[in-house]
Short mmCIF file of C-alpha atoms in Angstrom, two decimals:
data_model
loop_
_atom_site.label_atom_id
_atom_site.label_comp_id
_atom_site.label_asym_id
_atom_site.label_seq_id
_atom_site.Cartn_x
_atom_site.Cartn_y
_atom_site.Cartn_z
CA MET A 133 -11.92 26.31 79.12
CA VAL A 134 -12.14 22.72 77.90
CA SER A 135 -10.57 20.06 80.10
CA HIS A 136 -6.98 19.09 79.33
CA TYR A 137 -7.98 15.43 79.09
CA LYS A 138 -10.70 16.11 76.49
CA THR A 139 -8.39 18.26 74.37
CA GLN A 140 -5.59 15.71 74.49
CA ARG A 141 -7.97 12.91 73.57
CA GLN A 142 -9.17 14.89 70.55
CA LEU A 143 -5.60 15.58 69.37
CA LYS A 144 -4.62 11.93 69.81
CA SER A 145 -7.57 10.89 67.66
CA TYR A 146 -6.19 13.05 64.83
CA TRP A 147 -2.85 11.26 64.99
CA ARG A 148 -4.62 7.91 64.75
CA GLN A 149 -6.66 8.91 61.69
CA PRO A 150 -5.62 9.26 58.05
CA GLY A 151 -4.59 12.74 57.00
CA ASN A 152 -2.48 15.49 58.54
CA PRO A 153 -2.94 15.63 62.33
CA ARG A 154 -1.10 18.94 62.64
CA LEU A 155 -3.44 20.78 60.26
CA LYS A 156 -6.45 19.32 62.06
CA GLY A 157 -5.03 20.42 65.40
CA LEU A 158 -4.37 23.96 64.17
CA LEU A 159 -7.92 24.11 62.78
CA LEU A 160 -9.24 22.85 66.12
CA ALA A 161 -7.66 25.88 67.75
CA ALA A 162 -8.65 28.35 65.02
CA LEU A 163 -12.28 27.52 64.17
CA ASP A 164 -14.83 29.33 66.31
CA ASN A 165 -17.29 26.47 66.58
CA THR A 166 -15.00 23.82 68.07
CA GLY A 167 -15.06 25.09 71.64
CA PHE A 168 -11.27 24.67 71.97
CA SER A 169 -9.08 27.75 72.43
CA ALA A 170 -5.50 28.15 71.22
CA SER A 171 -4.21 27.82 74.78
CA ASP A 172 -6.30 24.66 75.34
CA VAL A 173 -4.82 23.04 72.25
CA GLY A 174 -1.31 24.31 73.02
CA ARG A 175 -1.24 22.78 76.50
CA ALA A 176 -2.36 19.40 75.14
CA TRP A 177 -0.23 19.40 71.96
CA ILE A 178 1.76 16.18 71.52
CA THR A 179 5.48 16.99 71.47
CA ASN A 180 6.93 13.61 72.43
CA ALA A 181 8.34 11.90 69.33
CA ASP A 182 7.81 8.38 70.68
CA GLU A 183 4.17 9.11 71.42
CA ARG A 184 3.62 10.54 67.94
CA GLN A 185 5.19 7.44 66.42
CA ARG A 186 3.02 5.16 68.53
CA HIS A 187 -0.17 6.88 67.40
CA LEU A 188 0.89 6.77 63.75
CA GLN A 189 1.64 3.06 63.91
CA SER A 190 -1.83 2.44 65.30
CA VAL A 191 -3.25 3.43 61.91
CA ASP A 192 -1.31 0.94 59.81
CA ASN A 193 2.21 0.29 58.62
CA THR A 194 1.75 1.79 55.17
CA ARG A 195 0.72 5.33 56.01
CA HIS A 196 3.19 8.04 54.98
CA LEU A 197 2.94 11.62 56.13
CA ALA A 198 4.92 12.89 53.13
CA ALA A 199 5.72 16.19 54.75
CA PRO A 200 8.05 18.78 53.24
CA VAL A 201 11.03 19.89 55.29
CA SER A 202 10.34 23.54 54.50
CA GLN A 203 8.39 25.74 52.11
CA GLY A 204 11.17 25.32 49.54
CA TYR A 205 10.84 21.54 49.39
CA SER A 206 10.42 19.98 45.95
CA PRO A 207 9.20 16.35 46.12
CA ALA A 208 10.01 15.65 42.48
CA ALA A 209 13.66 16.52 43.02
CA HIS A 210 14.28 13.72 45.49
CA ASP A 211 13.67 10.18 44.35
CA GLY A 212 11.62 8.31 46.92
CA GLU A 213 11.25 11.32 49.22
CA LEU A 214 7.48 11.07 49.25
CA GLY A 215 7.79 7.59 50.74
CA ASN A 216 9.57 8.60 53.94
CA THR A 217 9.13 6.56 57.10
CA HIS A 218 6.79 7.91 59.76
CA GLU A 219 9.27 9.52 62.10
CA GLU A 220 11.50 10.92 59.38
CA SER A 221 8.48 12.89 58.21
CA VAL A 222 6.82 13.58 61.53
CA ALA A 223 9.83 14.83 63.49
CA ARG A 224 11.04 17.27 60.91
CA THR A 225 12.42 20.61 62.08
CA LEU A 226 12.01 24.21 60.99
CA ALA A 227 15.06 26.31 60.20
CA ARG A 228 15.66 29.59 61.99
CA LYS A 229 15.58 31.51 58.71
CA GLU A 230 11.85 30.85 58.27
CA PHE A 231 11.09 33.48 60.95
CA ASN A 232 12.06 37.13 61.01
CA GLU A 233 14.67 38.41 63.45
CA ASP A 234 12.22 39.59 66.12
CA ASP A 235 10.38 36.29 66.16
CA GLN A 236 13.58 34.25 66.26
CA GLU A 237 14.63 35.61 69.62
CA ARG A 238 11.16 35.31 71.09
CA PHE A 239 10.41 31.79 69.89
CA LEU A 240 13.73 30.02 69.57
CA SER A 241 15.31 31.11 72.86
CA GLY A 242 18.79 30.64 71.51
CA ASP A 243 18.19 27.22 69.94
CA ALA A 244 19.02 27.13 66.22
CA THR A 245 16.41 24.51 65.43
CA MET A 246 13.44 23.10 67.27
CA ASP A 247 11.12 20.18 66.70
CA LYS A 248 8.13 21.26 64.63
CA ASP A 249 5.63 20.33 67.30
CA GLN A 250 7.47 22.36 69.92
CA TYR A 251 7.17 25.34 67.57
CA ILE A 252 3.45 24.78 67.19
CA GLN A 253 2.92 24.37 70.92
CA ARG A 254 4.81 27.56 71.73
CA ALA A 255 2.96 29.55 69.07
CA LEU A 256 -0.40 28.30 70.38
CA LEU A 257 0.40 29.09 74.00
CA ASN A 258 1.52 32.60 73.03
CA ASP A 259 -1.42 32.98 70.64
CA SER A 260 1.02 34.36 68.08
CA VAL A 261 -0.97 35.13 64.95
CA THR A 262 2.06 35.61 62.71
CA GLU A 263 3.72 32.32 63.59
CA LEU A 264 0.46 30.37 63.54
CA ASP A 265 -0.23 31.73 60.06
CA VAL A 266 3.19 30.52 58.84
CA LEU A 267 2.69 27.13 60.45
CA PHE A 268 -0.84 26.77 59.09
CA ARG A 269 0.29 27.52 55.53
CA GLU A 270 3.05 24.95 55.72
CA GLU A 271 0.70 22.30 57.10
CA LEU A 272 -1.78 23.12 54.33
CA GLU A 273 0.99 22.46 51.80
CA THR A 274 1.85 19.25 53.63
CA THR A 275 -1.78 18.12 53.45
CA ILE A 276 -1.97 18.81 49.73
CA ILE A 277 1.17 16.72 49.17
CA GLN A 278 -0.40 13.97 51.30
CA GLY A 279 -3.36 13.94 48.94
CA ALA A 280 -1.08 13.73 45.93
CA GLN A 281 1.26 11.06 47.29
CA PRO A 282 -1.00 7.98 46.98
CA ARG A 283 -1.87 8.98 43.39
CA LYS A 284 1.68 9.36 42.11
CA ILE A 285 2.61 7.03 39.26
CA PHE A 286 4.80 8.82 36.77
CA ARG A 287 7.00 10.38 39.45
CA ASP A 288 8.18 6.78 39.87
CA ALA A 289 7.56 5.49 36.36
CA ALA A 290 9.55 8.12 34.44
CA PHE A 291 12.81 10.00 34.40
CA ILE A 292 12.21 13.27 36.30
CA HIS A 293 13.49 16.43 34.63
CA ASN A 294 13.27 19.50 36.86
CA ALA A 295 13.14 22.35 34.39
CA THR A 296 14.34 25.87 35.14
CA LYS A 297 12.12 27.34 32.41
CA ARG A 298 8.55 26.57 31.34
CA LYS A 299 9.64 25.90 27.74
CA GLY A 300 12.91 24.41 26.60
CA ASP A 301 14.82 21.50 25.13
CA ILE A 302 16.49 18.40 26.49
CA PRO A 303 18.97 16.20 24.58
CA ARG A 304 17.54 13.32 22.60
CA VAL A 305 19.17 10.00 23.38
CA THR A 306 21.38 9.17 20.40
CA ASP A 307 20.89 6.05 18.32
CA GLU A 308 24.66 5.64 18.21
CA SER A 309 25.01 3.87 21.52
CA HIS A 310 28.60 2.65 21.13
CA ALA A 311 31.82 4.64 21.10
CA ASP A 312 34.25 4.42 18.17
CA VAL A 313 37.60 2.69 18.18
CA ILE A 314 40.00 5.22 16.63
CA ALA A 315 43.67 5.66 15.83
CA GLN A 316 45.94 8.07 17.65
CA GLY A 317 45.30 11.64 16.56
CA ALA A 318 42.10 10.74 14.72
CA GLU A 319 38.99 12.88 14.94
CA ILE A 320 36.67 12.00 17.80
CA GLU A 321 33.02 11.87 16.75
CA THR A 322 30.26 13.22 18.97
CA GLY A 323 27.88 10.38 18.24
CA GLN A 324 25.18 12.79 17.08
CA ASP A 325 24.40 14.50 13.80
CA GLY A 326 24.49 18.05 15.11
CA PHE A 327 22.75 18.49 18.44
CA ASP A 328 19.39 16.74 18.41
CA THR A 329 16.95 17.85 21.08
CA VAL A 330 13.41 17.23 22.28
CA SER A 331 11.26 20.26 23.05
CA PHE A 332 9.00 20.54 26.08
CA ASP A 333 6.28 23.04 26.89
CA CYS A 334 5.01 22.74 30.45
CA GLN A 335 1.30 23.33 30.92
CA LYS A 336 -0.32 24.68 34.05
CA VAL A 337 -2.32 22.12 36.02
CA ALA A 338 -4.47 23.58 38.79
CA ARG A 339 -7.28 22.75 41.18
CA GLY A 340 -8.75 24.85 43.96
CA PHE A 341 -11.19 24.43 46.79
CA GLU A 342 -13.42 26.97 48.48
CA ILE A 343 -15.20 27.09 51.80
CA SER A 344 -17.95 29.45 52.86
CA ASP A 345 -17.99 31.12 56.26
CA GLU A 346 -21.02 29.00 57.13
CA ILE A 347 -19.20 25.77 56.31
CA ILE A 348 -16.19 26.87 58.35
CA ASN A 349 -18.41 27.62 61.34
CA GLU A 350 -20.36 24.38 61.03
CA SER A 351 -17.65 21.92 60.02
CA GLU A 352 -15.16 19.77 61.85
CA PRO A 353 -11.43 20.22 61.11
CA ASP A 354 -11.50 16.90 59.24
CA VAL A 355 -13.74 18.39 56.53
CA VAL A 356 -11.38 21.25 55.67
CA GLU A 357 -8.37 18.92 55.79
CA GLN A 358 -10.07 16.48 53.41
CA LEU A 359 -10.78 19.22 50.86
CA ALA A 360 -7.08 20.10 50.78
CA ARG A 361 -6.08 16.48 50.24
CA GLU A 362 -8.59 16.09 47.41
CA ALA A 363 -7.16 19.14 45.63
CA GLY A 364 -3.67 17.65 45.78
CA ALA A 365 -4.95 14.32 44.49
CA ALA A 366 -6.67 15.99 41.52
CA VAL A 367 -3.49 17.77 40.42
CA GLU A 368 -1.45 14.58 40.72
CA ASN A 369 -4.04 12.67 38.68
CA THR A 370 -3.62 15.14 35.82
CA ILE A 371 0.17 14.90 36.04
CA ASN A 372 -0.31 11.15 35.54
CA ARG A 373 -2.63 11.90 32.61
CA PHE A 374 0.10 13.91 30.87
CA GLY A 375 2.46 11.00 31.44
CA LEU A 376 0.16 8.25 30.18
CA VAL A 377 -1.09 10.04 27.05
CA ASN A 378 2.40 10.98 25.89
CA LEU A 379 3.82 7.58 26.80
CA VAL A 380 1.20 5.68 24.79
CA ASP A 381 0.97 8.01 21.80
CA GLY A 382 4.71 8.53 21.42
CA ALA A 383 6.04 4.99 21.74
CA GLY A 384 8.00 4.13 18.59
CA GLN A 385 7.60 0.35 18.61
CA SER A 386 4.64 -2.00 18.90
CA PHE A 387 3.73 -5.64 19.36
CA ASP A 388 0.51 -7.20 18.06
CA ALA A 389 -0.85 -10.07 20.13
CA ASP A 390 -2.60 -11.34 16.99
CA VAL A 391 0.43 -13.32 15.85
CA GLY A 392 -1.46 -15.31 13.21
CA GLY A 393 -2.63 -18.88 13.29
CA THR A 394 -5.30 -20.24 15.58
CA THR A 395 -3.76 -19.17 18.88
CA ASP A 396 -3.03 -15.57 19.79
CA ALA A 397 -0.30 -14.52 22.17
CA SER A 398 -1.38 -14.51 25.79
CA ALA A 399 -1.17 -11.28 27.77
CA VAL A 400 2.07 -12.45 29.39
CA GLN A 401 3.54 -13.36 26.01
CA ALA A 402 2.35 -10.06 24.51
CA LEU A 403 3.95 -7.99 27.26
CA ASN A 404 7.16 -9.94 26.85
CA GLY A 405 6.89 -9.36 23.09
CA GLY A 406 6.66 -5.62 23.66
CA ALA A 407 9.71 -5.76 25.91
CA THR A 408 11.60 -7.65 23.23
CA GLU A 409 10.79 -4.97 20.65
CA VAL A 410 12.37 -2.41 22.98
CA ASP A 411 15.39 -4.58 23.74
CA MET A 412 16.10 -5.02 20.03
CA GLN A 413 16.54 -1.25 19.56
CA ASP A 414 19.72 -1.23 21.70
CA PHE A 415 18.72 1.73 23.86
CA GLY A 416 18.66 -0.36 27.01
CA GLU A 417 16.30 -3.06 28.11
CA ALA A 418 12.63 -2.50 28.89
CA ASN A 419 12.55 -2.10 32.66
CA ALA A 420 9.04 -0.71 33.15
CA ALA A 421 5.47 -1.31 32.00
CA ILE A 422 2.19 0.57 32.27
CA VAL A 423 -0.83 -1.70 31.82
CA HIS A 424 -4.57 -1.20 31.45
CA PRO A 425 -6.69 -2.88 34.16
CA ARG A 426 -8.19 -5.26 31.57
CA PHE A 427 -4.71 -6.22 30.41
CA GLU A 428 -3.80 -6.92 34.02
CA LYS A 429 -6.88 -9.12 34.30
CA ALA A 430 -5.88 -11.00 31.16
CA ILE A 431 -2.47 -11.73 32.68
CA PHE A 432 -3.93 -13.34 35.77
CA ASP A 433 -6.78 -15.07 33.95
CA ASP A 434 -4.12 -17.07 32.11
CA THR A 435 -4.38 -20.69 33.23
CA ASN A 436 -0.63 -21.15 32.78
CA VAL A 437 -0.08 -18.45 35.39
CA VAL A 438 -2.47 -20.23 37.74
CA TYR A 439 -0.60 -23.51 37.33
CA ALA A 440 2.75 -21.77 37.83
CA ASN A 441 1.38 -20.38 41.05
CA ARG A 442 0.43 -23.84 42.25
CA GLY A 443 3.75 -25.22 41.07
CA GLY A 444 5.86 -23.38 43.60
CA SER A 445 6.68 -19.77 42.68
CA THR A 446 3.72 -18.53 44.66
CA GLU A 447 4.65 -15.31 46.40
CA PRO A 448 5.22 -13.00 43.40
CA LEU A 449 2.16 -14.34 41.60
CA GLN A 450 -0.08 -14.12 44.62
CA ASP A 451 0.99 -10.49 44.95
CA ARG A 452 0.15 -9.94 41.27
CA GLN A 453 3.72 -8.95 40.49
CA MET A 454 4.19 -10.55 37.09
CA GLY A 455 6.21 -7.52 36.02
CA SER A 456 8.89 -8.23 38.60
CA ILE A 457 9.24 -11.78 37.30
CA MET A 458 9.81 -10.40 33.80
CA GLY A 459 12.41 -7.91 35.03
CA MET A 460 10.06 -4.92 34.75
CA GLU A 461 8.42 -2.70 37.31
CA ARG A 462 4.73 -2.42 36.58
CA TRP A 463 2.09 0.24 37.18
CA LYS A 464 -1.57 0.37 36.21
CA GLY A 465 -2.92 3.27 34.16
CA SER A 466 -6.65 3.64 34.73
CA HIS A 467 -9.14 3.56 31.88
CA GLY A 468 -10.27 7.17 32.31
CA THR A 469 -6.80 8.63 32.72
CA TYR A 470 -6.13 8.16 28.99
CA ASN A 471 -9.58 7.91 27.41
CA GLY A 472 -10.94 10.93 29.30
CA ALA A 473 -7.96 13.12 28.50
CA ASP A 474 -9.98 15.23 26.05
CA ASP A 475 -11.42 16.86 29.15
CA THR A 476 -7.93 18.25 29.77
CA LYS A 477 -7.84 21.04 27.20
CA THR A 478 -4.24 20.54 26.09
CA LEU A 479 -4.42 16.76 25.59
CA SER A 480 -5.96 14.81 22.71
CA PRO A 481 -5.13 11.09 22.83
CA ASP A 482 -4.63 9.34 19.50
CA GLY A 483 -5.76 5.81 20.34
CA SER A 484 -7.93 3.73 22.63
CA TRP A 485 -6.51 2.61 25.99
CA ASN A 486 -8.21 -0.72 26.69
CA TYR A 487 -7.76 -4.42 25.98
CA GLN A 488 -11.13 -5.50 24.68
CA ASP A 489 -11.83 -4.22 21.16
CA THR A 490 -9.93 -4.15 17.86
CA ASP A 491 -6.66 -2.18 17.98
CA ASP A 492 -6.99 -1.32 21.65
CA ILE A 493 -3.68 -0.54 23.35
CA GLY A 494 -3.45 -2.58 26.53
CA ALA A 495 0.09 -1.93 27.74
CA VAL A 496 3.35 -0.14 27.09
CA ALA A 497 6.72 -1.75 27.78
CA TYR A 498 9.51 0.79 27.91
CA ASN A 499 12.85 1.91 29.29
CA ARG A 500 12.05 4.30 32.10
CA ASP A 501 15.18 6.42 31.59
CA LEU A 502 14.06 7.31 28.06
CA PHE A 503 10.73 8.86 29.02
CA ALA A 504 10.85 12.17 30.90
CA LEU A 505 8.28 13.78 33.16
CA VAL A 506 9.12 17.48 33.04
CA LEU A 507 8.18 19.59 36.07
CA TRP A 508 8.72 23.33 36.17
CA ASP A 509 8.63 25.30 39.41
CA ASP A 510 10.99 25.55 42.33
CA MET A 511 8.34 24.16 44.67
CA ASP A 512 6.67 21.64 42.32
CA LEU A 513 3.19 21.70 43.90
CA VAL A 514 2.49 25.35 44.71
CA THR A 515 -0.33 26.60 46.91
CA LYS A 516 -1.91 30.03 47.10
CA ASP A 517 -4.72 30.84 49.48
CA TRP A 518 -7.29 33.55 48.83
CA GLU A 519 -10.30 35.28 50.34
CA ASP A 520 -13.41 36.65 48.66
CA PRO A 521 -15.12 39.03 51.12
CA ILE A 522 -17.96 39.75 48.69
CA ARG A 523 -19.14 36.13 48.69
CA ASP A 524 -17.81 35.25 52.18
CA LEU A 525 -15.57 32.56 50.74
CA GLN A 526 -12.08 31.39 51.58
CA GLY A 527 -10.05 28.88 49.66
CA SER A 528 -6.75 27.71 48.29
CA ASN A 529 -5.42 26.89 44.83
CA VAL A 530 -2.93 24.16 44.01
CA ARG A 531 -0.94 24.27 40.80
CA SER A 532 1.97 22.68 39.01
CA TYR A 533 3.51 22.92 35.54
CA VAL A 534 4.06 19.66 33.67
CA ASP A 535 4.92 18.07 30.36
CA ALA A 536 5.99 14.55 29.40
CA VAL A 537 8.26 13.74 26.46
CA TRP A 538 10.13 10.83 24.96
CA ARG A 539 13.90 11.28 25.00
CA GLN A 540 13.99 8.38 22.52
CA GLU A 541 10.71 7.05 21.10
CA ASP A 542 12.15 3.64 20.20
CA GLY A 543 12.66 3.01 23.90
CA GLY A 544 8.97 2.06 24.20
CA ALA A 545 6.56 -0.40 22.60
CA THR A 546 2.77 -0.54 22.77
CA VAL A 547 0.99 -3.87 23.09
CA THR A 548 -2.11 -4.14 20.90
CA HIS A 549 -4.48 -6.74 19.51
CA SER A 550 -5.51 -6.12 15.91
CA THR A 551 -8.63 -8.29 16.25
CA ALA A 552 -11.26 -8.14 18.96
#
């Protein structure tokens, strides 16, 4: 038996580190090489909400646990849900229905809901294999979502369409944006020539990780937890890739920073020019922008921006939030997300995402409501664990189904430079 103090100190260290402390704690109790038994970990498990919060805050004020409420949780269906505060995520509860009838009576003792950590502690102390398996699987899902959360861009930068089928259609935004003034009894027009739709075809995005028996026996819980987070991050990166490629290639308008004459448009002027092209189409103003890192650099290399910073409006510029000054939210799309998309078998980008050579596309200004990220699956990010007894391997797969489509192409404009 390991001392209570040593076990508690180890568990507290998990709460003070990045990642999912619950998964690490469950692994501490489960792995043979740790020296900690299930009862050791159960007695020392942190169940006080204030103490959990205190340990989380010792990491930093920007960490988010991003934990699902239950196995049926769909992060894409709730705007901002992945950005919950610490305690909202940490002190979540499990519903009675997640256990069968025999286990309800034994573990809930008449209480309809119980704090998640009280569940874990009770399961550990009773060494209940069934309940620990359920809890472990949920914490694995939580960890995968944690890995995805810092990578998410298009969950925020697009209109989210939760599809009920893998393939289907969504209405195209009509170019007749104003209603008619009509006489009494006159025919009321629909505003569309027939029923115009945009088709989507969600593709499967998946990443797995595998661990040998030797690695399990030799590794710390942190290693296994990190592999799960990396798998979630990889899937989210490809979701962003679908978004960026379709956003750039499908935008119906464009602005060329080579405006003629001896002086080209600056990056700030070019981004504003792209926004103007969108505004002129009458589908709503450009309220979002995705920029290449080199385009971002060009914005803040502009001497006029430097002087404006010195002149008084310092805070937004020091925070590199030029987009907010222009009335647009701004995200960066990495160089490889677009240009390396050929590695993703279903994507073939049409252009060059950069801001250095002739005809590079450096940014897209667009109306966020007119570009849809389509996600198909009740649970969004789905996990499935597996075991290969022939090779002594265990692992888990993470998958999602995604597409990205324009609901109205003229709601976006690329920013290019026709000369190097």
